Short mmCIF file of C-alpha atoms and ligand atoms in Angstrom, two decimals:
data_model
loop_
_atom_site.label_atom_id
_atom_site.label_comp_id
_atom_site.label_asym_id
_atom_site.label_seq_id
_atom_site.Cartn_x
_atom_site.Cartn_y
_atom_site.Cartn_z
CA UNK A 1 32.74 -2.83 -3.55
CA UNK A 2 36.65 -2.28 -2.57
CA UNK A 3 38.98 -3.44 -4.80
CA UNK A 4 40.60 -6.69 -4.26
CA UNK A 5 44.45 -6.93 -5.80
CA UNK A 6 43.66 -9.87 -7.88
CA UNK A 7 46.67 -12.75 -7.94
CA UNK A 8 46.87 -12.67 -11.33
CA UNK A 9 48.97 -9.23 -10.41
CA UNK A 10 51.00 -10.53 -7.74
CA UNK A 11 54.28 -12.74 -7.71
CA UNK A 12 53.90 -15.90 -4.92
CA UNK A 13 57.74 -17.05 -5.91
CA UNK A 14 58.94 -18.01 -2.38
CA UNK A 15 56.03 -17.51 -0.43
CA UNK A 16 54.05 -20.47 1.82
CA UNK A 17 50.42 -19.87 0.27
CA UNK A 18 47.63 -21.43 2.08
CA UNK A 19 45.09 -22.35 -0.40
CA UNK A 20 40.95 -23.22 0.50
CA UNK A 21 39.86 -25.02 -2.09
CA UNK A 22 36.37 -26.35 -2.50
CA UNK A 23 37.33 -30.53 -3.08
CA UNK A 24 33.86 -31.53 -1.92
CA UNK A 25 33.33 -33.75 -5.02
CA UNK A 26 30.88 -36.65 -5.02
CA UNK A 27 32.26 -39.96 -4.63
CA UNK A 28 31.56 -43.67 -4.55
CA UNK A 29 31.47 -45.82 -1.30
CA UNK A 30 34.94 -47.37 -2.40
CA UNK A 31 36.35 -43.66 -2.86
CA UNK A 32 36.26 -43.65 -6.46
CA UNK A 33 35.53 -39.73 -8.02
CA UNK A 34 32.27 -39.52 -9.47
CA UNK A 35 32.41 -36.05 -10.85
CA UNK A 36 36.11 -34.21 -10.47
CA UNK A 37 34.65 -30.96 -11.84
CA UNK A 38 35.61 -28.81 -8.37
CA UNK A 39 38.84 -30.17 -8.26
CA UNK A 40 39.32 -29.28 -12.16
CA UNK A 41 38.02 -25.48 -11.04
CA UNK A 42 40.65 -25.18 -8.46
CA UNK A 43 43.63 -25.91 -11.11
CA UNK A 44 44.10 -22.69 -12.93
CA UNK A 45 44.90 -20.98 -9.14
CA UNK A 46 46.93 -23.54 -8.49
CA UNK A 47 48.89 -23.74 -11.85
CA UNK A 48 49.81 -19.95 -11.25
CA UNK A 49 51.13 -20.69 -7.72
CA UNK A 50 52.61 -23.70 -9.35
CA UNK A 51 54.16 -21.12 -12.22
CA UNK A 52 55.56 -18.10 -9.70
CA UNK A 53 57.35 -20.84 -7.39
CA UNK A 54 55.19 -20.93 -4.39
CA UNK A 55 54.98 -23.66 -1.78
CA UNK A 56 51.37 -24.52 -1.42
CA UNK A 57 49.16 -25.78 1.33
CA UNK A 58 46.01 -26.75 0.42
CA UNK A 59 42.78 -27.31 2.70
CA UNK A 60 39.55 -28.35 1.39
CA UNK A 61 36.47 -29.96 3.55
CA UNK A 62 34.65 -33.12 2.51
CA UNK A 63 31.10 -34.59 3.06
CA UNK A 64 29.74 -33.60 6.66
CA UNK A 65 32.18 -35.88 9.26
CA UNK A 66 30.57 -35.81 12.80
CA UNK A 67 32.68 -36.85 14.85
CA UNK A 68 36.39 -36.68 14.20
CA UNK A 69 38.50 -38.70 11.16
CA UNK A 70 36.68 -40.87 9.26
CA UNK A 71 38.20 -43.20 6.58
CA UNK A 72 35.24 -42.61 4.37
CA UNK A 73 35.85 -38.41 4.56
CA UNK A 74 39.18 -39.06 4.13
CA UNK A 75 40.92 -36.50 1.45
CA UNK A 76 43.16 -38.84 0.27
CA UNK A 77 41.45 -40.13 -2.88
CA UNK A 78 41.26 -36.32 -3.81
CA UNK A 79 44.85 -35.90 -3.18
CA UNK A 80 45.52 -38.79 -5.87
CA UNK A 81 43.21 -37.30 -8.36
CA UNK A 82 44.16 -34.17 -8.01
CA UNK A 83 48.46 -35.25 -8.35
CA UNK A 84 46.95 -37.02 -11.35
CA UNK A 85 45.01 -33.86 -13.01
CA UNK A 86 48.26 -31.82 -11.83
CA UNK A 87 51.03 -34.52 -13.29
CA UNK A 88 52.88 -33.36 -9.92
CA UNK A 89 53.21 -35.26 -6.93
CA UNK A 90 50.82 -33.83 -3.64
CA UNK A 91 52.08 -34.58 -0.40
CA UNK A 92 49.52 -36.07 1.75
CA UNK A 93 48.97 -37.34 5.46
CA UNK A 94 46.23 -38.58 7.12
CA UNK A 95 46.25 -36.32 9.84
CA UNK A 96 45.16 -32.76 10.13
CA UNK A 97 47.30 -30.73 12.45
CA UNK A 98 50.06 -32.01 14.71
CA UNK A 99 54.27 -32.64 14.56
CA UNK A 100 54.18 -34.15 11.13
CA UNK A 101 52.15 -31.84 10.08
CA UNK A 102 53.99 -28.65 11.36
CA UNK A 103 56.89 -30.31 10.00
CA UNK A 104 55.77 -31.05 6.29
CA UNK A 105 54.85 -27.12 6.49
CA UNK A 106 57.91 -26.55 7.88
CA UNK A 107 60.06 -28.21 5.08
CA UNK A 108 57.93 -27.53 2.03
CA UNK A 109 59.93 -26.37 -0.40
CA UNK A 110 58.81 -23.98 -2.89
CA UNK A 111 56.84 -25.76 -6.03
CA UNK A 112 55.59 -28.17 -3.76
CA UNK A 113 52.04 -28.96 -2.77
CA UNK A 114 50.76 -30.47 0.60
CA UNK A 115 47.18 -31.14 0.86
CA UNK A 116 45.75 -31.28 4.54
CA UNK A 117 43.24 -33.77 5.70
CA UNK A 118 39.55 -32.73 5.64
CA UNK A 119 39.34 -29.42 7.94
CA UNK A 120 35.99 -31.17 9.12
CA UNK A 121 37.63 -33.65 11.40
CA UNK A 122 38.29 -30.73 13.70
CA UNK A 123 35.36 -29.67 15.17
CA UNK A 124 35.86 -26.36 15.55
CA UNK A 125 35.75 -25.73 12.01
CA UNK A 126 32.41 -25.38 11.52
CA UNK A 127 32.39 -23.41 14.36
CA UNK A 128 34.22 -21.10 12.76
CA UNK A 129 36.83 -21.96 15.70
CA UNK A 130 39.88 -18.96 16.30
CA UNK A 131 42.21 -21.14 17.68
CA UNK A 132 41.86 -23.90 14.88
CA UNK A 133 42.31 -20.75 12.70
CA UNK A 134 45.16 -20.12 14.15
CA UNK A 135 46.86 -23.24 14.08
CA UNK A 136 45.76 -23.57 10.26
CA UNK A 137 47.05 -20.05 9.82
CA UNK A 138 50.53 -20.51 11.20
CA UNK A 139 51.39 -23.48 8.71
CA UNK A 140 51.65 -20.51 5.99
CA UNK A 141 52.61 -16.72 5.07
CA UNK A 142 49.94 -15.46 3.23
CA UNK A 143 45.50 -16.95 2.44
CA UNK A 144 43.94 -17.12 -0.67
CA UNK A 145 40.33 -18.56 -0.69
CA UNK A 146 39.28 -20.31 -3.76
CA UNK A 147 35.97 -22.28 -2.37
CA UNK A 148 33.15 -20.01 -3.37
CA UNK A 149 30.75 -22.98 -2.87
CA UNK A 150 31.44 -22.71 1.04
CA UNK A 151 32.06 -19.13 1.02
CA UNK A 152 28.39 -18.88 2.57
CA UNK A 153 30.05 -20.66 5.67
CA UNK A 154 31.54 -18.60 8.51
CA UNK A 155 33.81 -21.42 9.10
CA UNK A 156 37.52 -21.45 10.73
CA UNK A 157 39.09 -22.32 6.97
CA UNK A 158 36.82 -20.20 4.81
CA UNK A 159 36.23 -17.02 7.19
CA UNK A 160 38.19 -16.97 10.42
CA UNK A 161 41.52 -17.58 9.33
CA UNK A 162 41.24 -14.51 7.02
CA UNK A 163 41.95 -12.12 10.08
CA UNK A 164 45.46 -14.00 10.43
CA UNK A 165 46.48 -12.12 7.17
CA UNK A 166 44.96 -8.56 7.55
CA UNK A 167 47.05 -7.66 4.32
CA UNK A 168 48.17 -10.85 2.58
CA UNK A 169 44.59 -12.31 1.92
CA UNK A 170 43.14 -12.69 -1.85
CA UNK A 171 40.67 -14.39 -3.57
CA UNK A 172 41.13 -17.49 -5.89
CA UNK A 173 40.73 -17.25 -9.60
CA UNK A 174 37.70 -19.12 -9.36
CA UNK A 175 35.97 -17.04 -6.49
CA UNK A 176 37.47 -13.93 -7.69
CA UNK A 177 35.45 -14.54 -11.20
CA UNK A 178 31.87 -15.16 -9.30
CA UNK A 179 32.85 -12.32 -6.87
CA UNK A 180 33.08 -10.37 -10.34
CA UNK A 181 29.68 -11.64 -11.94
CA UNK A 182 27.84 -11.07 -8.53
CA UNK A 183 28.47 -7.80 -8.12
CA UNK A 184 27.98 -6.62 -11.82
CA UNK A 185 24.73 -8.59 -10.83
CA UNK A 186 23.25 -7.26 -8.34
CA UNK A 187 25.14 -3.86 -7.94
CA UNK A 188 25.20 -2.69 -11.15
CA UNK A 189 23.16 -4.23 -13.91
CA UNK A 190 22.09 -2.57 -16.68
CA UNK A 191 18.30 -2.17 -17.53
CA UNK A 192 15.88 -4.04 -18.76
CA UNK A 193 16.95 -6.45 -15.89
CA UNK A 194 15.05 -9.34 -15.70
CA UNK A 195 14.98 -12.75 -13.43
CA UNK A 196 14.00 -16.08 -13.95
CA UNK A 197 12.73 -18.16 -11.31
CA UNK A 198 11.37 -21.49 -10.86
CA UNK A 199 11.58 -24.63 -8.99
CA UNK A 200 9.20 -26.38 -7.01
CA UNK A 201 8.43 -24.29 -3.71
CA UNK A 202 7.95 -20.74 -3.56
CA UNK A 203 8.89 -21.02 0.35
CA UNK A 204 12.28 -21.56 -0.71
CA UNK A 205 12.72 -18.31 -2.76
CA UNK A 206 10.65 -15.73 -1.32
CA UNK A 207 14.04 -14.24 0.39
CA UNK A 208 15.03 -14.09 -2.96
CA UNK A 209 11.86 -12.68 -4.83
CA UNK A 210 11.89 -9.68 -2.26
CA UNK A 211 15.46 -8.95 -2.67
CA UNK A 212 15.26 -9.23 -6.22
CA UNK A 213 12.10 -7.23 -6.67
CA UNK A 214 13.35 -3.75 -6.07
CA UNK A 215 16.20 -4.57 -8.47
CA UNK A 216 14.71 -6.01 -11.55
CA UNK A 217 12.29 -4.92 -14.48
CA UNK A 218 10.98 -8.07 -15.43
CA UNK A 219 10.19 -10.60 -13.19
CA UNK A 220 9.10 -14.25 -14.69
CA UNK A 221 8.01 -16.98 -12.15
CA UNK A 222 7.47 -20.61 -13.58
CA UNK A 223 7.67 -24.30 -12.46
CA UNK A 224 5.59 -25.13 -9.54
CA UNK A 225 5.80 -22.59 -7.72
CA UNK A 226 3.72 -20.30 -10.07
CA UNK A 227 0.66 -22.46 -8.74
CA UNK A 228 0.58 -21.33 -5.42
CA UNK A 229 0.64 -17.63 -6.88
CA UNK A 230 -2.34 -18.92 -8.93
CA UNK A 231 -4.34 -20.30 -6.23
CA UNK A 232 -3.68 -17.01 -4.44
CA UNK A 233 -5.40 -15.00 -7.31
CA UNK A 234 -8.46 -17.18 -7.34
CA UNK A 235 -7.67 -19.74 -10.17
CA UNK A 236 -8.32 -23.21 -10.51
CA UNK A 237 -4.74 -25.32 -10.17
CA UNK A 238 -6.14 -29.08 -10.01
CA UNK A 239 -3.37 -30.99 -8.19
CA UNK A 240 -1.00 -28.84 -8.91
CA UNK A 241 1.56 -28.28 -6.70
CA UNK A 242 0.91 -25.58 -4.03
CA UNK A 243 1.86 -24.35 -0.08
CA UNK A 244 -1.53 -23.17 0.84
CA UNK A 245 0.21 -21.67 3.95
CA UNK A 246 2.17 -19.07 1.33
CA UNK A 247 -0.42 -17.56 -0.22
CA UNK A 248 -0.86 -14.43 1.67
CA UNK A 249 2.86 -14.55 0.68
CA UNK A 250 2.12 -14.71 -2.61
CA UNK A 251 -0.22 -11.63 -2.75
CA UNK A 252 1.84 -9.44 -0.79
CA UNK A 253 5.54 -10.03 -2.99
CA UNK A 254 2.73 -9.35 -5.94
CA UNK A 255 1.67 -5.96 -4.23
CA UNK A 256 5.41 -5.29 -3.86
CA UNK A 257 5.77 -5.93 -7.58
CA UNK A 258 2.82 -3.53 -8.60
CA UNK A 259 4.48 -0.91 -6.10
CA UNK A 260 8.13 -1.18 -7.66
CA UNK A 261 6.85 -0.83 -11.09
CA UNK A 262 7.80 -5.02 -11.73
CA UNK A 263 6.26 -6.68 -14.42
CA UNK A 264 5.29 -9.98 -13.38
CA UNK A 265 5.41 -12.97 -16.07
CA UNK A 266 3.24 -15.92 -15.07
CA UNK A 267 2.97 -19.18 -17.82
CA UNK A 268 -0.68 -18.05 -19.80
CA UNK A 269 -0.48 -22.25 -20.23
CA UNK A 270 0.66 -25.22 -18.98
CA UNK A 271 0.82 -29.12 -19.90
CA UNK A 272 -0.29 -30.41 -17.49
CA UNK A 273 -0.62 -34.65 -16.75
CA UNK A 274 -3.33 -36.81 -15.06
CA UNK A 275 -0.21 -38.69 -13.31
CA UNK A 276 3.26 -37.52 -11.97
CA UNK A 277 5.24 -39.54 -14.81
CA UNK A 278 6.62 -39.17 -18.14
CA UNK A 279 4.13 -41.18 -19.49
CA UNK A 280 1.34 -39.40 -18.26
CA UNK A 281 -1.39 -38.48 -20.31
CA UNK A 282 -1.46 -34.58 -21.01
CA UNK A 283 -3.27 -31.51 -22.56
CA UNK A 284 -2.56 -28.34 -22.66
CA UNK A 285 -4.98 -25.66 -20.62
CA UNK A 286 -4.76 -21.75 -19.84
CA UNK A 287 -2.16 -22.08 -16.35
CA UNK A 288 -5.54 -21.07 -14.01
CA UNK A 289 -8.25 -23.42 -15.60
CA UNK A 290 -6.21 -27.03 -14.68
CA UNK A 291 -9.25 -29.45 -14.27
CA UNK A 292 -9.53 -31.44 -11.27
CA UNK A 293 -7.31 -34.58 -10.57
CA UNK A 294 -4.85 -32.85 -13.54
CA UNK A 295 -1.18 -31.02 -12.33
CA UNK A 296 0.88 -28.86 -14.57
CA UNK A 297 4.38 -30.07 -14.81
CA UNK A 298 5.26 -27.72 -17.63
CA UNK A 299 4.73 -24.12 -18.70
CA UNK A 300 2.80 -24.14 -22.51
CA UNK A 301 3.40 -22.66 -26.26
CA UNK A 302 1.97 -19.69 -25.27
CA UNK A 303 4.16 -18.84 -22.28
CA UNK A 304 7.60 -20.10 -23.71
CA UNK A 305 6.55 -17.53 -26.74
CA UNK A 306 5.75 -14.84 -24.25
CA UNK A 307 8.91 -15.69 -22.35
CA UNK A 308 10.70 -15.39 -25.23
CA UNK A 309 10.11 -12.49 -26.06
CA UNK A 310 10.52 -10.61 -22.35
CA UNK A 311 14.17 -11.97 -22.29
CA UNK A 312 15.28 -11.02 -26.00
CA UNK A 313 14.83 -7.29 -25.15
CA UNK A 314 16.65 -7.93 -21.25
CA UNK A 315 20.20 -6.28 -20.94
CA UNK A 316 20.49 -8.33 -17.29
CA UNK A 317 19.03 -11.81 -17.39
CA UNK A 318 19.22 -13.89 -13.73
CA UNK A 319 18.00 -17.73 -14.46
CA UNK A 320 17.17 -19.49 -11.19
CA UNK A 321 15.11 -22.86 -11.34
CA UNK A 322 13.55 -25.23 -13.69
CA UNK A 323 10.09 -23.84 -15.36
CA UNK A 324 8.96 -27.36 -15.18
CA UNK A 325 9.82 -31.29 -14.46
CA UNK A 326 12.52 -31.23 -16.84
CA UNK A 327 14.28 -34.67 -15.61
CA UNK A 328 11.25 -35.83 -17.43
CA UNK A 329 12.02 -35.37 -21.09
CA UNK A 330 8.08 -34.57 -21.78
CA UNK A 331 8.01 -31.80 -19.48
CA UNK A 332 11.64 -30.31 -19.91
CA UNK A 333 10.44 -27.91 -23.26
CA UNK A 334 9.76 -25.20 -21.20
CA UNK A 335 12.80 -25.20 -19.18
CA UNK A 336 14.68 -25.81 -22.35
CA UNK A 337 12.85 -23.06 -24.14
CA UNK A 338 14.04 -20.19 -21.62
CA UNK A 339 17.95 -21.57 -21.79
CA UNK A 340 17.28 -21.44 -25.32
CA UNK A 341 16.47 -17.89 -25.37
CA UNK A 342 18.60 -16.89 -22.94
CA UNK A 343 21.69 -18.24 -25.49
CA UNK A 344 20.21 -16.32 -27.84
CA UNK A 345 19.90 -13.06 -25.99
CA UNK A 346 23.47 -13.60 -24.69
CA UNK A 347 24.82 -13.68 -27.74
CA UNK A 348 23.21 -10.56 -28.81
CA UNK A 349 24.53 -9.07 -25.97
CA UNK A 350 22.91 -9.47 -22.63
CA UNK A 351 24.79 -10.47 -19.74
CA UNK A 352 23.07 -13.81 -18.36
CA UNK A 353 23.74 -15.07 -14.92
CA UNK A 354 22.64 -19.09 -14.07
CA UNK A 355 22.88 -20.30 -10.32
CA UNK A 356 21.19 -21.70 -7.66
CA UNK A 357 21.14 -26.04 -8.06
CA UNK A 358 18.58 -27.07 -10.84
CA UNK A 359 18.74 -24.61 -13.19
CA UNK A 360 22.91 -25.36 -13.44
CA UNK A 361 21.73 -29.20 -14.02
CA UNK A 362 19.25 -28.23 -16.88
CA UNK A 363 22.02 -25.62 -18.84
CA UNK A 364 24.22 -28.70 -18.55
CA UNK A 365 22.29 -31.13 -19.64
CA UNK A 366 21.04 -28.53 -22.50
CA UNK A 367 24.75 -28.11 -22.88
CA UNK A 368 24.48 -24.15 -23.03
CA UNK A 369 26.49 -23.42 -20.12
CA UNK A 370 29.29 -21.66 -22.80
CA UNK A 371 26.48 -19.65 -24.16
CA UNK A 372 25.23 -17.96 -20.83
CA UNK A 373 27.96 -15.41 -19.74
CA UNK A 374 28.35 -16.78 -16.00
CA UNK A 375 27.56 -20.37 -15.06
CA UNK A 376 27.79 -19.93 -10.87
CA UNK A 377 29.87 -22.88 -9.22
CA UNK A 378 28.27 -22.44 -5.59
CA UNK A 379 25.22 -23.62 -4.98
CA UNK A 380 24.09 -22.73 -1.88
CA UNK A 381 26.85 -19.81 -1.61
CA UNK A 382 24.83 -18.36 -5.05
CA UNK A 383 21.58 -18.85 -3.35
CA UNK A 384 22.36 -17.08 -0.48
CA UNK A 385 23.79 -13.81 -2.26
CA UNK A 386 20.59 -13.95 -4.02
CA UNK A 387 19.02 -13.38 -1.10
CA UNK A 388 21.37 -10.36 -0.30
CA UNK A 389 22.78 -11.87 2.62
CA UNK A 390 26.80 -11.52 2.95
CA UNK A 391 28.88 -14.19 2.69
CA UNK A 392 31.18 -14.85 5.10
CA UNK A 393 33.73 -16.26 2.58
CA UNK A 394 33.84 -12.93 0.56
CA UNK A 395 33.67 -10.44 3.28
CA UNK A 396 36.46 -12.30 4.98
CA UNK A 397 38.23 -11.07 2.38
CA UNK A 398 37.02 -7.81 1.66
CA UNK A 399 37.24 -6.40 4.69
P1 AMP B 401 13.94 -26.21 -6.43
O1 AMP B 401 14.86 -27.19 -5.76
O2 AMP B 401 12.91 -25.63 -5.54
O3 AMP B 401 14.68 -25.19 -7.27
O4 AMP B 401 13.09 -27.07 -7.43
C1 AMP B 401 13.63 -27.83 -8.47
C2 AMP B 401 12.66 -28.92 -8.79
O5 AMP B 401 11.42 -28.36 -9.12
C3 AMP B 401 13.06 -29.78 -9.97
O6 AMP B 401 13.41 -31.05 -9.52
C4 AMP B 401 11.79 -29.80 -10.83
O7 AMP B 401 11.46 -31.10 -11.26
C5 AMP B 401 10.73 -29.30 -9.89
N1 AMP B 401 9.60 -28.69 -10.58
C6 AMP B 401 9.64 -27.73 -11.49
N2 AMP B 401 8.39 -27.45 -11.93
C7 AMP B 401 7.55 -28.28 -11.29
C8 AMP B 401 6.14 -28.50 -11.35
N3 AMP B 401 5.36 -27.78 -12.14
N4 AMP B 401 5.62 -29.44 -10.53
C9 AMP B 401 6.41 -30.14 -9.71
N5 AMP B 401 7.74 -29.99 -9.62
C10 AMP B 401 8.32 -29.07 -10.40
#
């Protein structure tokens, strides 16, 4: 991968920076900030433009407008929060491009911040627009992107306006760090390498399981979609959840596992419930002997043991997905388990890599995230590089 000059070497003092940020935080119907942690990610970038003397112009997208400004996408709750988290005031107007606009840009002087409205209003941002691009791009002198969790979006404010700054374009501190982790990753991990993955449907991972199978040693599958691999090798799943349409799927990524020398971990047992609830009764039974009208909702003993033991001798751990129900606190052991171990093997030295949605949830609520050595921020962006696609947000960048 080419080296990127990060901005921790570089001096902004005087310079217009225009800053994508990733301020798509959840929020109440009255606008109140239900979880700030994005805008809290985006502070140390802008504390060091804050520190050189840089006038900054920050863009950001929020929720999924259709069709033009809408009071309820408005950024202007996130522009209070974020003056609040900053203790500095953030210039804000309820309009996107335009005379007031251009003239705020025009005027800013350096140390002060401008946030624009949502770049969603314009439709040509998800479009990945030029012109829009353009406009954004002549409101400052130099890009740095900072929203890895839309860097998988070839959109006018993450991708396009890159191109406006052939050699004044950087990453944030925040995407420069995942940018970092991913690479080490996927390009260069050391061996044993093994992944983790779970979750409910297999459909939504097998991009993932065949990029990941020529890469790793060790390859554990648990949570529900270990049944359909199951059912595929003859065994008897109950209710169990299952896409009977993906099991010639199944069998052929576990050919391509035999042929690249992967070892495949599947849960030996399960607890498995007569009724999708926490009260449920349960047993515990070998994962491909579930009796009828019974569904596994957990991996077993036996499996969190063998687990265990697989990721305390891994150099390269990847954790993807729950290995069971684990918003239900009787079926969250097994998830719970694997964080567990991979803390441990962390801190004897592995390098451990969590991303992808549920499995972030579960390392939060296990509160382990400081124990694993990369916690990704981007969802979707993280799910995508899985896959080995390129995101648009990096190469932007890059290239
Ligand atoms: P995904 O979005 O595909 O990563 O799946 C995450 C969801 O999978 C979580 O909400 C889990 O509750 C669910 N899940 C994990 N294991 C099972 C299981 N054995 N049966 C049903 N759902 C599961």
């Amino acid at each position: 991968m080419k080296e990127i000059k990060s901005i921790r070497d570089i001096n902004f003092k005087g310079r217009k920076v225009l800053l994508r940020a990733d301020f798509n935080v959840p929020e109440t119907e009255s606008g109140e900030i239900t979880d700030d942690t994005r805008i809290r990610e985006s502070l140390p970038t802008i504390e060091k433009l804050l520190a050189d003397g840089a006038a900054i112009i920050i863009m950001s997208h929020f929720g999924r407008p259709k069709n033009g400004f809408e009071e309820k996408y408005s950024l202007a709750p996130v522009a209070k929060h974020l003056a609040g988290l900053l203790n500095h005031e953030v210039i804000f107007t309820q309009e996107l491009l335009g005379e007031k606009v251009t003239d705020i840009a025009n005027n800013l002087k350096c140390g002060e911040i401008f946030l624009l409205e949502n770049v969603r209003f314009y439709p040509g941002e998800t479009k990945g627009d030029k012109e829009f691009a353009q406009e954004l791009a002549k409101l400052g002198d130099c890009y740095i992107n900072d929203a890895f969790g839309a860097a998988h979006r070839a959109h006018s404010s993450t991708a396009t306006i890159a191109q406006f700054f052939p050699n004044d374009k950087y990453f944030g501190f925040l995407m420069e760090d995942e940018v970092k982790h991913l690479s080490l990753l996927m390009q260069n991990p050391q061996h044993p390498f093994t992944a983790i993955i779970g979750g409910s449907k297999i459909s939504t991972k097998i991009d993932i399981l065949e990029n990941l199978i020529p890469k790793v040693d060790n390859m554990i599958i648990g949570g529900g979609m270990r049944y359909t691999f199951t059912k595929a090798m003859g065994g008897k799943i109950g209710k169990s959840l299952c896409e009977d349409d993906k099991l010639d799927e199944a069998r052929l990524l576990m050919q391509k596992m035999k042929e690249c020398n992967v070892n495949l971990y599947l849960p030996a047992d399960s607890v498995v419930a007569d009724d999708f609830s926490n009260d449920a009764n349960t047993q515990i039974v070998p994962s491909d002997q579930i009796p009828d009208g019974w569904e596994s909702l957990d991996c077993g003993p036996e499996a969190i043991k063998a687990f265990d033991e697989v990721i305390s001798k891994s150099k390269t751990i990847l954790w993807n997905g729950p290995m069971g129900v684990f918003e239900m606190p009787n079926f969250a052991k097994g998830t719970f388990a694997v964080g567990e171990s991979v803390a441990k093997a962390t801190a004897n030295g592995a390098f451990s890599a969590v991303g992808g949605g549920d499995s972030v949830a579960a390392v939060k609520q296990l509160g382990i995230g400081d124990k694993m050595t990369y916690v990704s921020t981007g969802g979707g962006a993280m799910l995508e590089y899985l896959e080995g696609k390129e995101l648009p947000g990096i190469v932007a960048i890059m290239e």
